[in-house]
Short mmCIF file of C-alpha atoms and ligand atoms in Angstrom, two decimals:
data_model
loop_
_atom_site.label_atom_id
_atom_site.label_comp_id
_atom_site.label_asym_id
_atom_site.label_seq_id
_atom_site.Cartn_x
_atom_site.Cartn_y
_atom_site.Cartn_z
CA MET G 1 22.36 -2.94 32.22
CA SER G 2 22.25 -4.50 28.72
CA LYS G 3 19.67 -3.12 26.43
CA LEU G 4 17.59 -6.36 26.97
CA ASP G 5 17.96 -6.36 30.99
CA GLU G 6 16.72 -2.77 30.79
CA HIS G 7 13.58 -4.00 28.22
CA LEU G 8 13.12 -6.92 30.60
CA ALA G 9 12.77 -5.38 34.13
CA LYS G 10 10.39 -2.22 32.25
CA ALA G 11 7.62 -5.43 30.64
CA GLU G 12 7.92 -6.73 34.12
CA GLY G 13 7.03 -3.41 35.43
CA TYR G 14 4.19 -3.21 32.98
CA LEU G 15 2.88 -6.35 32.99
CA GLY G 16 2.67 -6.34 37.31
CA ARG G 17 -1.28 -4.94 36.69
CA PHE G 18 -2.24 -7.85 34.32
CA ARG G 19 -0.31 -9.98 37.44
CA GLU G 20 -2.69 -8.62 40.09
CA THR G 21 -5.46 -7.96 38.17
CA GLY G 22 -5.82 -10.17 35.28
CA VAL G 23 -7.19 -8.46 31.76
CA LEU G 24 -10.39 -7.72 32.26
CA ASN G 25 -13.13 -6.50 29.42
CA HIS G 26 -14.91 -3.37 29.08
CA ILE G 27 -18.31 -2.95 28.65
CA ASN G 28 -20.23 1.02 28.39
CA GLY G 29 -16.79 2.50 30.15
CA GLU G 30 -16.51 0.04 32.82
CA ALA G 31 -13.47 -2.03 33.49
CA VAL G 32 -15.57 -5.73 34.31
CA PRO G 33 -14.69 -9.73 34.67
CA ALA G 34 -16.95 -12.10 32.49
CA ALA G 35 -20.80 -12.03 33.62
CA ASP G 36 -20.00 -15.86 34.81
CA GLY G 37 -16.24 -14.88 36.55
CA CYS G 38 -14.79 -17.29 34.34
CA VAL G 39 -10.93 -17.04 33.19
CA PHE G 40 -8.90 -17.94 31.04
CA GLU G 41 -4.69 -18.00 30.76
CA SER G 42 -2.90 -16.19 28.61
CA LEU G 43 0.75 -17.78 28.39
CA SER G 44 4.29 -16.19 27.69
CA PRO G 45 5.94 -17.54 24.19
CA ILE G 46 9.04 -16.76 26.07
CA ASP G 47 8.64 -19.25 28.46
CA LEU G 48 5.60 -20.72 28.59
CA LYS G 49 4.94 -19.30 32.05
CA PRO G 50 1.19 -18.23 32.93
CA LEU G 51 1.40 -14.33 31.76
CA ALA G 52 -2.04 -13.51 33.15
CA ASN G 53 -5.93 -14.15 33.96
CA VAL G 54 -7.57 -13.14 30.81
CA ALA G 55 -11.65 -12.37 31.26
CA HIS G 56 -13.41 -15.49 29.67
CA GLY G 57 -16.08 -13.63 27.82
CA LYS G 58 -19.41 -15.58 26.25
CA ALA G 59 -22.71 -14.12 24.53
CA LEU G 60 -23.92 -12.98 27.51
CA ASP G 61 -20.82 -10.28 27.65
CA VAL G 62 -21.17 -9.58 24.07
CA ASP G 63 -24.69 -9.45 24.46
CA ARG G 64 -23.92 -6.76 26.97
CA ALA G 65 -21.34 -5.08 24.80
CA ALA G 66 -23.33 -4.91 21.63
CA ARG G 67 -26.24 -2.91 23.94
CA ALA G 68 -23.97 -0.74 25.12
CA ALA G 69 -22.12 0.17 21.89
CA LYS G 70 -26.17 0.42 20.22
CA ALA G 71 -27.29 2.93 23.22
CA ALA G 72 -24.26 4.89 22.32
CA PHE G 73 -24.51 4.99 18.88
CA ARG G 74 -26.73 7.82 17.84
CA GLU G 75 -25.05 10.33 19.71
CA TRP G 76 -21.40 9.19 18.23
CA ALA G 77 -23.26 8.96 14.91
CA SER G 78 -24.27 12.76 15.43
CA VAL G 79 -20.75 14.27 16.84
CA PRO G 80 -19.83 16.94 13.96
CA GLY G 81 -16.20 14.97 12.11
CA GLY G 82 -14.18 18.09 12.99
CA GLU G 83 -14.86 16.75 16.66
CA ARG G 84 -14.04 13.35 15.95
CA ARG G 85 -10.95 14.42 14.52
CA LYS G 86 -10.04 15.98 16.86
CA LEU G 87 -10.83 13.24 19.44
CA LEU G 88 -9.24 10.39 17.17
CA HIS G 89 -6.10 12.78 16.85
CA ALA G 90 -5.55 12.78 20.70
CA ILE G 91 -5.69 9.22 20.76
CA ALA G 92 -2.91 8.68 18.60
CA ASP G 93 -1.16 11.44 20.63
CA ALA G 94 -2.27 9.03 23.94
CA ILE G 95 -0.50 5.80 21.81
CA VAL G 96 2.58 7.70 20.88
CA ALA G 97 2.70 8.72 25.10
CA ARG G 98 2.54 4.79 25.94
CA ALA G 99 4.43 3.81 23.21
CA GLU G 100 7.06 1.90 24.76
CA GLU G 101 4.85 0.35 27.14
CA ILE G 102 2.94 -0.49 24.22
CA ALA G 103 6.09 -1.99 22.45
CA LEU G 104 7.28 -3.90 25.32
CA ILE G 105 3.78 -5.49 26.40
CA GLU G 106 2.97 -6.67 22.61
CA CYS G 107 6.25 -8.47 22.21
CA VAL G 108 5.96 -10.47 25.05
CA ASP G 109 2.63 -11.26 24.72
CA THR G 110 3.35 -12.49 20.98
CA GLY G 111 7.24 -13.35 20.57
CA GLN G 112 7.27 -11.00 17.98
CA PRO G 113 10.90 -8.71 18.42
CA TYR G 114 11.40 -5.74 19.97
CA ARG G 115 12.86 -3.99 16.47
CA PHE G 116 9.86 -4.43 14.74
CA MET G 117 7.27 -3.83 17.45
CA SER G 118 8.97 -0.70 18.68
CA GLN G 119 7.39 0.34 15.99
CA ALA G 120 4.15 -0.85 16.56
CA ALA G 121 2.08 2.00 18.78
CA LEU G 122 3.72 4.58 15.71
CA ARG G 123 1.87 2.69 13.35
CA GLY G 124 -1.10 2.10 14.97
CA ALA G 125 -0.67 6.15 15.99
CA GLU G 126 -0.17 7.10 12.15
CA ASN G 127 -3.78 4.78 11.70
CA PHE G 128 -5.83 7.27 13.69
CA ARG G 129 -4.46 9.80 12.42
CA PHE G 130 -4.97 9.23 8.97
CA PHE G 131 -8.52 8.51 8.88
CA ALA G 132 -9.10 11.19 11.89
CA ASP G 133 -8.34 13.68 8.80
CA ARG G 134 -11.01 12.23 6.86
CA ALA G 135 -13.64 12.03 9.41
CA PRO G 136 -14.58 15.15 8.56
CA GLU G 137 -15.61 14.33 4.88
CA ALA G 138 -16.62 10.85 5.35
CA ARG G 139 -20.17 10.94 4.55
CA ASP G 140 -19.88 13.60 1.36
CA GLY G 141 -20.95 11.98 -1.45
CA LYS G 142 -21.35 13.06 -5.04
CA ALA G 143 -24.30 15.18 -6.93
CA LEU G 144 -25.42 13.01 -10.11
CA ARG G 145 -27.26 14.50 -12.70
CA ALA G 146 -30.02 13.51 -14.54
CA VAL G 147 -32.79 14.72 -16.73
CA GLU G 148 -35.24 16.88 -14.93
CA GLN G 149 -33.47 15.03 -12.00
CA LEU G 150 -30.32 15.51 -9.42
CA ASN G 151 -29.71 12.84 -7.50
CA LEU G 152 -27.80 13.77 -4.21
CA THR G 153 -25.66 11.20 -2.33
CA GLY G 154 -24.47 10.82 1.36
CA ARG G 155 -23.10 8.21 3.81
CA ALA G 156 -24.17 7.59 6.93
CA PRO G 157 -22.09 4.89 9.95
CA ILE G 158 -23.55 1.59 9.27
CA GLY G 159 -24.16 1.52 12.91
CA PRO G 160 -22.43 -0.87 16.09
CA VAL G 161 -19.57 -3.51 14.23
CA GLY G 162 -17.74 -6.30 15.23
CA ILE G 163 -14.03 -5.82 15.01
CA ILE G 164 -11.85 -9.40 15.13
CA THR G 165 -8.45 -9.46 15.59
CA PRO G 166 -5.73 -12.22 15.05
CA TRP G 167 -2.80 -13.10 16.89
CA ASN G 168 -0.19 -11.49 14.97
CA ALA G 169 -0.10 -7.84 15.19
CA PRO G 170 -2.23 -7.37 17.68
CA PHE G 171 -1.99 -4.02 18.22
CA MET G 172 -1.50 -2.44 14.91
CA LEU G 173 -4.05 -4.69 13.26
CA SER G 174 -6.73 -3.11 16.11
CA THR G 175 -5.86 0.08 15.34
CA TRP G 176 -6.15 -0.66 11.21
CA LYS G 177 -9.67 -2.36 11.86
CA ILE G 178 -10.86 0.40 14.62
CA ALA G 179 -9.66 3.73 13.98
CA PRO G 180 -11.92 3.77 10.28
CA ALA G 181 -14.92 2.60 11.64
CA LEU G 182 -14.90 5.03 14.63
CA ALA G 183 -13.60 8.12 12.29
CA ALA G 184 -16.97 6.62 10.17
CA GLY G 185 -19.16 7.43 12.79
CA CYS G 186 -19.14 3.79 14.30
CA THR G 187 -19.57 2.17 17.75
CA VAL G 188 -17.22 -1.07 18.33
CA VAL G 189 -17.19 -4.06 20.34
CA HIS G 190 -13.93 -5.61 19.88
CA LYS G 191 -12.97 -9.24 20.13
CA PRO G 192 -9.05 -9.86 20.00
CA ALA G 193 -7.31 -13.10 19.54
CA GLU G 194 -7.27 -15.21 22.75
CA PHE G 195 -3.52 -15.97 22.25
CA SER G 196 -2.63 -12.21 22.36
CA PRO G 197 -5.28 -10.09 24.83
CA LEU G 198 -3.04 -8.05 26.68
CA THR G 199 -2.44 -4.86 23.92
CA ALA G 200 -6.26 -4.37 22.87
CA ARG G 201 -7.13 -3.83 26.97
CA LEU G 202 -4.46 -0.85 26.80
CA LEU G 203 -5.61 0.42 23.99
CA VAL G 204 -9.36 0.35 24.90
CA GLU G 205 -8.06 2.40 28.33
CA ILE G 206 -5.85 4.77 25.95
CA ALA G 207 -9.35 5.95 24.00
CA GLU G 208 -11.25 6.99 27.07
CA SER G 209 -8.39 8.44 28.31
CA ALA G 210 -8.15 10.39 25.73
CA GLY G 211 -12.00 11.52 26.06
CA LEU G 212 -13.83 8.86 23.99
CA PRO G 213 -17.37 8.38 25.60
CA LYS G 214 -18.29 5.17 27.16
CA GLY G 215 -19.71 2.41 25.10
CA VAL G 216 -18.14 3.70 22.17
CA TRP G 217 -15.66 1.16 22.11
CA ASN G 218 -16.52 -1.72 23.44
CA LEU G 219 -13.93 -4.75 24.29
CA VAL G 220 -14.82 -8.85 25.07
CA ASN G 221 -12.48 -11.16 25.57
CA GLY G 222 -12.91 -14.86 24.85
CA LEU G 223 -12.40 -17.32 22.77
CA GLY G 224 -13.31 -17.58 19.05
CA GLU G 225 -16.19 -20.36 19.16
CA ASP G 226 -18.23 -18.70 22.28
CA ALA G 227 -17.25 -14.56 22.00
CA GLY G 228 -16.17 -14.27 18.91
CA LYS G 229 -19.09 -16.57 17.26
CA ALA G 230 -21.89 -14.89 19.77
CA LEU G 231 -20.42 -11.46 17.97
CA THR G 232 -21.25 -12.68 14.64
CA GLU G 233 -24.80 -13.43 15.25
CA HIS G 234 -25.83 -10.80 17.30
CA PRO G 235 -28.99 -8.61 15.81
CA ASP G 236 -27.53 -5.05 17.18
CA ILE G 237 -24.30 -5.87 15.11
CA LYS G 238 -24.36 -4.26 11.90
CA ALA G 239 -21.21 -5.74 10.25
CA ILE G 240 -18.00 -7.52 10.92
CA GLY G 241 -14.63 -6.39 9.93
CA PHE G 242 -12.62 -9.65 10.51
CA VAL G 243 -8.61 -10.63 10.04
CA GLY G 244 -7.57 -13.95 10.59
CA GLU G 245 -7.78 -17.06 8.68
CA SER G 246 -9.57 -17.87 5.99
CA ARG G 247 -11.62 -21.37 7.30
CA THR G 248 -12.56 -19.08 10.49
CA GLY G 249 -13.45 -16.38 7.36
CA ALA G 250 -15.63 -18.75 6.23
CA MET G 251 -17.48 -20.31 9.75
CA ILE G 252 -18.21 -16.46 10.59
CA LEU G 253 -19.83 -15.88 6.41
CA LYS G 254 -22.43 -18.47 7.73
CA GLN G 255 -22.82 -17.83 11.28
CA GLY G 256 -23.57 -13.85 10.35
CA ALA G 257 -25.93 -15.14 7.57
CA ASP G 258 -29.26 -15.00 9.42
CA THR G 259 -28.66 -11.01 10.43
CA LEU G 260 -27.30 -10.44 7.35
CA LYS G 261 -24.09 -9.14 8.65
CA ARG G 262 -21.81 -7.46 6.03
CA VAL G 263 -18.29 -8.19 6.31
CA HIS G 264 -14.89 -7.38 5.97
CA PHE G 265 -12.35 -10.02 5.88
CA GLU G 266 -8.60 -10.41 5.36
CA LEU G 267 -7.82 -13.98 5.37
CA GLY G 268 -4.34 -15.75 4.88
CA GLY G 269 -2.21 -15.34 2.25
CA LYS G 270 0.49 -17.84 0.39
CA ASN G 271 1.97 -14.83 -1.24
CA PRO G 272 4.47 -15.76 -4.32
CA ILE G 273 8.02 -13.78 -4.35
CA VAL G 274 8.77 -13.88 -8.21
CA VAL G 275 12.67 -13.15 -8.97
CA PHE G 276 13.90 -12.94 -12.57
CA ALA G 277 17.42 -13.28 -13.52
CA ASP G 278 17.82 -9.59 -14.86
CA ALA G 279 16.79 -8.40 -11.14
CA ASP G 280 18.70 -6.27 -8.63
CA LEU G 281 19.72 -9.92 -7.46
CA GLU G 282 21.36 -8.74 -3.81
CA ARG G 283 18.17 -6.44 -3.49
CA ALA G 284 16.15 -9.49 -3.99
CA ALA G 285 17.28 -11.85 -1.96
CA ASP G 286 17.45 -9.11 1.20
CA ALA G 287 13.82 -8.79 0.10
CA ALA G 288 12.71 -12.43 -0.13
CA VAL G 289 14.87 -13.04 3.36
CA PHE G 290 12.77 -9.89 5.38
CA MET G 291 9.39 -10.79 3.63
CA ILE G 292 9.56 -13.89 5.24
CA TYR G 293 11.53 -14.19 8.18
CA SER G 294 10.65 -11.05 9.95
CA ASN G 295 7.74 -10.67 12.68
CA ASN G 296 8.62 -14.24 12.75
CA GLY G 297 6.89 -15.19 9.33
CA GLU G 298 3.84 -14.81 11.07
CA ARG G 299 2.65 -12.65 8.59
CA CYS G 300 -0.40 -12.50 6.28
CA THR G 301 1.83 -10.47 3.63
CA SER G 302 5.02 -12.74 4.06
CA SER G 303 6.39 -14.19 0.93
CA SER G 304 6.22 -17.53 1.46
CA ARG G 305 6.49 -19.24 -2.14
CA LEU G 306 9.83 -18.23 -3.92
CA PHE G 307 10.25 -18.69 -7.83
CA VAL G 308 13.39 -18.04 -8.96
CA GLU G 309 14.22 -18.55 -12.77
CA ARG G 310 16.32 -21.91 -13.25
CA SER G 311 19.55 -20.24 -14.67
CA ILE G 312 20.19 -18.25 -11.57
CA TYR G 313 17.74 -20.55 -9.41
CA HIS G 314 20.98 -22.16 -7.43
CA LYS G 315 23.08 -18.89 -6.80
CA PHE G 316 19.97 -17.48 -5.71
CA THR G 317 18.47 -19.87 -3.25
CA LYS G 318 22.13 -20.20 -1.78
CA ALA G 319 22.34 -16.37 -1.38
CA VAL G 320 19.11 -16.70 0.32
CA ALA G 321 20.35 -19.68 2.87
CA GLU G 322 23.31 -17.55 3.49
CA LYS G 323 21.34 -15.11 4.68
CA ALA G 324 19.09 -17.29 6.63
CA LYS G 325 21.55 -19.21 8.63
CA ARG G 326 22.97 -15.87 9.91
CA ILE G 327 19.78 -14.18 11.32
CA LYS G 328 20.05 -14.04 15.25
CA ILE G 329 17.56 -16.25 16.91
CA GLY G 330 17.17 -14.61 20.46
CA HIS G 331 14.85 -13.06 23.13
CA PRO G 332 12.68 -10.69 21.66
CA LEU G 333 13.37 -7.83 24.13
CA ASP G 334 16.74 -8.03 22.90
CA PRO G 335 16.81 -5.21 20.35
CA ASP G 336 19.40 -7.27 18.16
CA THR G 337 17.18 -9.94 17.70
CA VAL G 338 15.28 -10.77 14.76
CA VAL G 339 13.48 -13.89 15.12
CA GLY G 340 12.27 -14.76 18.33
CA PRO G 341 9.68 -17.47 19.67
CA LEU G 342 6.82 -17.93 17.96
CA ILE G 343 3.17 -17.68 19.44
CA HIS G 344 2.20 -20.94 21.09
CA PRO G 345 3.02 -24.18 21.48
CA ALA G 346 -0.09 -25.26 19.49
CA HIS G 347 1.24 -23.12 16.37
CA GLU G 348 5.10 -24.21 16.95
CA LYS G 349 3.68 -27.73 16.63
CA LYS G 350 1.98 -26.83 13.64
CA VAL G 351 5.13 -25.12 12.05
CA LEU G 352 7.78 -27.77 12.95
CA SER G 353 4.75 -30.55 11.06
CA TYR G 354 5.22 -28.69 8.14
CA ILE G 355 8.91 -28.95 8.41
CA ASP G 356 8.07 -32.97 8.57
CA LEU G 357 5.60 -32.60 5.74
CA GLY G 358 8.13 -31.09 3.48
CA LEU G 359 10.72 -33.60 4.16
CA SER G 360 8.60 -36.21 3.71
CA GLU G 361 6.98 -34.81 0.53
CA GLY G 362 11.23 -34.81 -1.48
CA ALA G 363 12.06 -31.82 -0.88
CA LYS G 364 15.30 -30.44 0.75
CA ILE G 365 16.36 -27.81 3.66
CA ALA G 366 18.63 -25.62 2.68
CA ALA G 367 18.72 -23.53 6.12
CA GLY G 368 17.25 -23.88 9.15
CA GLY G 369 14.27 -26.99 9.30
CA ALA G 370 14.65 -27.82 13.34
CA LYS G 371 13.37 -26.28 17.05
CA VAL G 372 16.36 -24.39 18.18
CA SER G 373 16.49 -23.79 22.44
CA GLY G 374 16.81 -19.96 22.55
CA PRO G 375 15.93 -18.04 25.87
CA GLY G 376 13.59 -19.03 28.54
CA GLY G 377 13.09 -21.96 26.29
CA GLY G 378 9.95 -21.07 24.15
CA CYS G 379 8.75 -21.91 21.03
CA TYR G 380 12.06 -21.00 19.06
CA VAL G 381 12.30 -22.28 15.04
CA SER G 382 14.95 -21.88 12.64
CA PRO G 383 14.52 -19.91 9.99
CA THR G 384 13.78 -22.54 7.33
CA LEU G 385 14.35 -23.01 3.78
CA PHE G 386 13.11 -25.66 1.15
CA VAL G 387 14.72 -25.76 -1.68
CA ASP G 388 13.75 -28.45 -4.46
CA ALA G 389 10.40 -28.01 -4.22
CA ASN G 390 7.85 -28.00 -6.52
CA ASN G 391 4.24 -26.72 -6.74
CA ARG G 392 1.75 -29.80 -6.08
CA MET G 393 3.53 -29.86 -2.35
CA ARG G 394 1.38 -28.75 0.29
CA ILE G 395 4.76 -26.50 1.92
CA ALA G 396 3.98 -24.42 -1.01
CA GLN G 397 0.73 -24.84 -1.09
CA GLU G 398 -0.86 -24.28 2.21
CA GLU G 399 -0.21 -21.39 4.90
CA ILE G 400 2.84 -22.16 7.57
CA PHE G 401 2.86 -18.73 9.19
CA GLY G 402 6.14 -19.15 10.45
CA PRO G 403 9.35 -18.90 9.12
CA VAL G 404 9.82 -21.38 6.12
CA LEU G 405 10.43 -20.67 2.65
CA THR G 406 10.09 -22.70 -0.20
CA ALA G 407 11.47 -22.30 -3.04
CA ILE G 408 10.69 -23.46 -6.58
CA PRO G 409 12.99 -23.07 -10.07
CA PHE G 410 10.91 -21.98 -13.23
CA ASP G 411 11.81 -21.72 -17.11
CA ASP G 412 9.57 -18.75 -18.39
CA GLU G 413 7.39 -16.31 -17.64
CA GLY G 414 4.54 -18.21 -18.96
CA GLU G 415 5.23 -20.92 -16.13
CA ALA G 416 6.13 -18.54 -13.51
CA LEU G 417 2.61 -16.63 -13.90
CA ALA G 418 1.14 -20.25 -13.78
CA LEU G 419 2.58 -21.11 -11.07
CA ALA G 420 1.86 -18.38 -9.07
CA ASN G 421 -1.69 -18.44 -9.56
CA ASP G 422 -2.23 -22.23 -8.58
CA VAL G 423 -2.64 -21.63 -4.76
CA GLN G 424 -5.93 -21.03 -3.16
CA TYR G 425 -5.08 -17.71 -2.09
CA GLY G 426 -4.23 -13.52 -3.09
CA LEU G 427 -3.55 -12.10 -0.66
CA ALA G 428 -0.05 -9.67 -2.17
CA GLY G 429 2.94 -10.89 -4.58
CA TYR G 430 6.25 -9.90 -4.93
CA LEU G 431 7.83 -9.02 -8.18
CA TRP G 432 11.66 -8.44 -8.90
CA THR G 433 12.67 -8.04 -12.91
CA SER G 434 14.04 -5.14 -14.49
CA ASP G 435 12.10 -4.61 -17.68
CA VAL G 436 9.38 -2.79 -17.17
CA MET G 437 7.06 -4.13 -19.59
CA ARG G 438 7.64 -7.72 -18.00
CA ALA G 439 6.40 -6.05 -15.05
CA LEU G 440 3.20 -4.68 -15.93
CA ARG G 441 2.28 -7.51 -17.71
CA PHE G 442 2.72 -10.01 -15.35
CA SER G 443 1.32 -7.78 -12.51
CA GLU G 444 -1.87 -7.71 -14.33
CA GLU G 445 -1.94 -11.39 -14.79
CA LEU G 446 -0.91 -12.52 -11.33
CA ASP G 447 -3.71 -13.06 -8.39
CA ALA G 448 -2.88 -11.06 -5.76
CA GLY G 449 -4.79 -7.97 -4.23
CA MET G 450 -1.63 -5.86 -3.77
CA ILE G 451 1.57 -6.51 -5.61
CA TRP G 452 4.88 -4.95 -4.94
CA VAL G 453 7.97 -4.64 -7.71
CA ASN G 454 11.27 -4.55 -7.24
CA SER G 455 10.52 -3.85 -3.28
CA GLU G 456 9.48 -5.69 0.04
CA ASN G 457 6.10 -4.62 1.41
CA VAL G 458 5.73 -1.08 2.14
CA ARG G 459 2.70 0.01 2.98
CA HIS G 460 1.02 3.78 1.97
CA LEU G 461 -2.15 4.39 3.99
CA PRO G 462 -4.32 6.06 1.11
CA ALA G 463 -3.82 2.68 -0.89
CA PRO G 464 -5.93 -0.45 -0.91
CA PHE G 465 -5.45 -3.41 1.47
CA GLY G 466 -6.72 -6.73 0.81
CA GLY G 467 -6.94 -9.98 -1.25
CA VAL G 468 -8.69 -12.24 -4.23
CA LYS G 469 -9.20 -15.81 -4.17
CA GLY G 470 -9.37 -17.35 -0.65
CA SER G 471 -7.36 -13.92 1.06
CA GLY G 472 -9.91 -12.15 1.58
CA ILE G 473 -13.58 -10.07 0.65
CA GLY G 474 -12.76 -6.18 0.51
CA ARG G 475 -10.61 -3.49 1.17
CA ASP G 476 -9.21 -1.51 3.90
CA GLY G 477 -7.24 1.90 3.65
CA GLY G 478 -8.00 5.01 2.14
CA ASP G 479 -11.84 5.73 1.61
CA TRP G 480 -11.66 2.07 1.16
CA SER G 481 -12.35 1.44 4.66
CA PHE G 482 -15.51 4.10 4.89
CA ASP G 483 -16.91 2.16 2.29
CA PHE G 484 -17.73 -0.71 4.46
CA TYR G 485 -18.22 0.88 7.95
CA MET G 486 -20.68 3.04 6.26
CA GLU G 487 -24.44 3.13 4.14
CA THR G 488 -24.68 4.70 0.73
CA LYS G 489 -27.70 7.01 0.36
CA ASN G 490 -29.25 8.46 -2.60
CA VAL G 491 -31.62 11.10 -2.44
CA ALA G 492 -33.67 11.75 -6.10
CA PHE G 493 -34.68 15.72 -6.15
CA ALA G 494 -36.93 16.55 -9.38
CA THR G 495 -35.90 19.77 -10.84
CA ALA G 496 -39.09 20.40 -13.14
CA PRO G 497 -42.30 19.83 -12.81
CA ARG G 498 -42.33 16.35 -15.00
CA ARG G 499 -45.54 14.81 -16.11
CA ILE G 500 -46.90 11.74 -13.87
CA SER G 501 -48.53 8.83 -15.28
CA LYS G 502 -52.02 9.03 -14.14
CA LEU G 503 -53.03 4.86 -13.44
CA ALA G 504 -56.58 6.81 -12.43
CA ASN G 505 -58.13 9.79 -12.40
P1 NAD J 601 -7.84 -17.31 13.01
O1 NAD J 601 -9.06 -17.21 12.58
O2 NAD J 601 -7.88 -18.70 14.11
O3 NAD J 601 -8.42 -16.12 14.87
C1 NAD J 601 -8.62 -14.99 14.27
C2 NAD J 601 -9.89 -14.37 15.30
O4 NAD J 601 -10.99 -14.93 14.91
C3 NAD J 601 -9.46 -14.84 16.60
O5 NAD J 601 -9.77 -13.50 17.74
C4 NAD J 601 -10.41 -15.95 17.29
O6 NAD J 601 -10.67 -16.18 18.49
C5 NAD J 601 -11.85 -15.29 16.18
N1 NAD J 601 -12.42 -16.67 15.96
C6 NAD J 601 -11.99 -17.87 15.68
N2 NAD J 601 -13.07 -18.51 15.31
C7 NAD J 601 -14.20 -17.44 15.20
C8 NAD J 601 -15.79 -17.93 14.53
N3 NAD J 601 -16.03 -19.31 14.60
N4 NAD J 601 -16.32 -16.97 14.82
C9 NAD J 601 -15.99 -15.75 15.32
N5 NAD J 601 -14.63 -15.55 15.52
C10 NAD J 601 -13.64 -16.76 15.41
O7 NAD J 601 -6.72 -17.01 13.10
P2 NAD J 601 -5.05 -16.13 13.79
O8 NAD J 601 -4.85 -18.09 13.90
O9 NAD J 601 -5.73 -15.57 15.23
O10 NAD J 601 -4.51 -15.23 12.70
C11 NAD J 601 -3.47 -16.31 12.04
C12 NAD J 601 -4.45 -15.41 10.46
O11 NAD J 601 -4.54 -14.55 10.28
C13 NAD J 601 -3.28 -16.36 9.47
O12 NAD J 601 -4.36 -17.07 8.49
C14 NAD J 601 -3.11 -15.01 8.79
O13 NAD J 601 -2.89 -14.69 7.44
C15 NAD J 601 -4.29 -14.11 9.05
N6 NAD J 601 -3.57 -12.79 8.68
C16 NAD J 601 -4.72 -11.78 7.93
C17 NAD J 601 -4.23 -10.45 7.52
C18 NAD J 601 -4.32 -9.65 6.13
O14 NAD J 601 -4.82 -8.51 6.51
N7 NAD J 601 -5.00 -10.67 5.28
C19 NAD J 601 -3.44 -9.64 8.54
C20 NAD J 601 -3.13 -10.61 9.88
C21 NAD J 601 -3.21 -11.99 9.82
#
């Protein structure tokens, strides 16, 4: 039996329960259908056949979930940090125990290749462990001394929070947002993306099987415009942690205005990779290829704009094109597959429309550029490289969120910087040069929340994660996550009987 056949058989086994009962919501420890009984269908990106019926939650379901999260909040917030630490580690252990199930389900739900998703559960478990270990100190603060006064600061969880996640890397991203919320002492209502609801269901079950009390973590499936909107407007929800498109972030900001929601946004990107002639070009080419074509290019930190010094532009883009053409497109459950089907026909249509647009704008295709027939007949698009492009083209300005790279030449450092910054986004940047002074100078001026020098994207959990400009508000990672999920309080003690101004005798 080939590895693909083995994965197919196992995935079918794991999917059986979803095909039978559908994907239910989870409110106050109970798996429940939507209050009005409505469901929506989740499609397989591999063969476009229905995978499961999903509870179509709306405002009433969100209200029930928010009330459950509110009712559970005081008790959960008062659990000592050391106990929360133990429980979150138990969740991580339970995730690891079901890593294969999570990986296979994630692949069939999203079309992401197994070679990348095999790590999704383990990365999710690491997120839980990282924040678990910091739970005991999350409340700690500072002692700030003044004349005749001692200020003591401390933090407390903000309350029930809403977490809204996108369809790319749904499992990993859900753990990335939910683990710090729980470690801080918040309770959660999670609204996963409608295109990829399956692993969010597994995750809440895993957490409760590991001992998380009922009501601490609630799940409502539904569409953005009903369940998502209701969550952002709910008065009991104190903050919204959101990962998704920039324009959705703008809507959430408006929707949350009346209830003064605190928001944390991880939004879109159009991230530059800048390659100078003095760089290690073989490694830079591999990194350029990896950062746009891995995860089907459906990645917020993908390097979708390639700026190359003119003297090496032709040679470098040729190397990237050759590598792109050799990438294996295939079934996501085949461990050899590098690029699988895109998430949904609607998204495939968007990606293909950008390929047409690039051609009509005058750019040339050096690799890919078409829909291809892959196993199951789903949404397969070949790894695509546009050359002879310029920064004014829409393919150089707008987030395509697929395996499409736009390469533009530059003459000097100043021009490279101006081009890289001339975009509405500012999530990540990648810089390739052997000149240390230039790397320092350039990275200081580049508009991006995260920059990797001579490297692809390698995450370090204590480091801040987030973007500037249209790419986000706030930072995750390290202590930054706790700053979002917690309120800081200051108590000032008089240390001497200082004279109080008398306004009356
Ligand atoms: P999306 O914005 O369409 O949807 C994200 C989530 O928001 C979904 O759960 C959706 O149902 C919900 N939603 C939609 N409208 C809403 C509304 N009015 N109110 C409340 N919720 C609403 O994004 P997507 O297409 O699912 O994901 C792709 C996007 O996510 C890309 O732009 C990508 O760059 C971004 N992303 C960013 C990061 C990051 O860390 N910066 C990480 C991953 C993905």
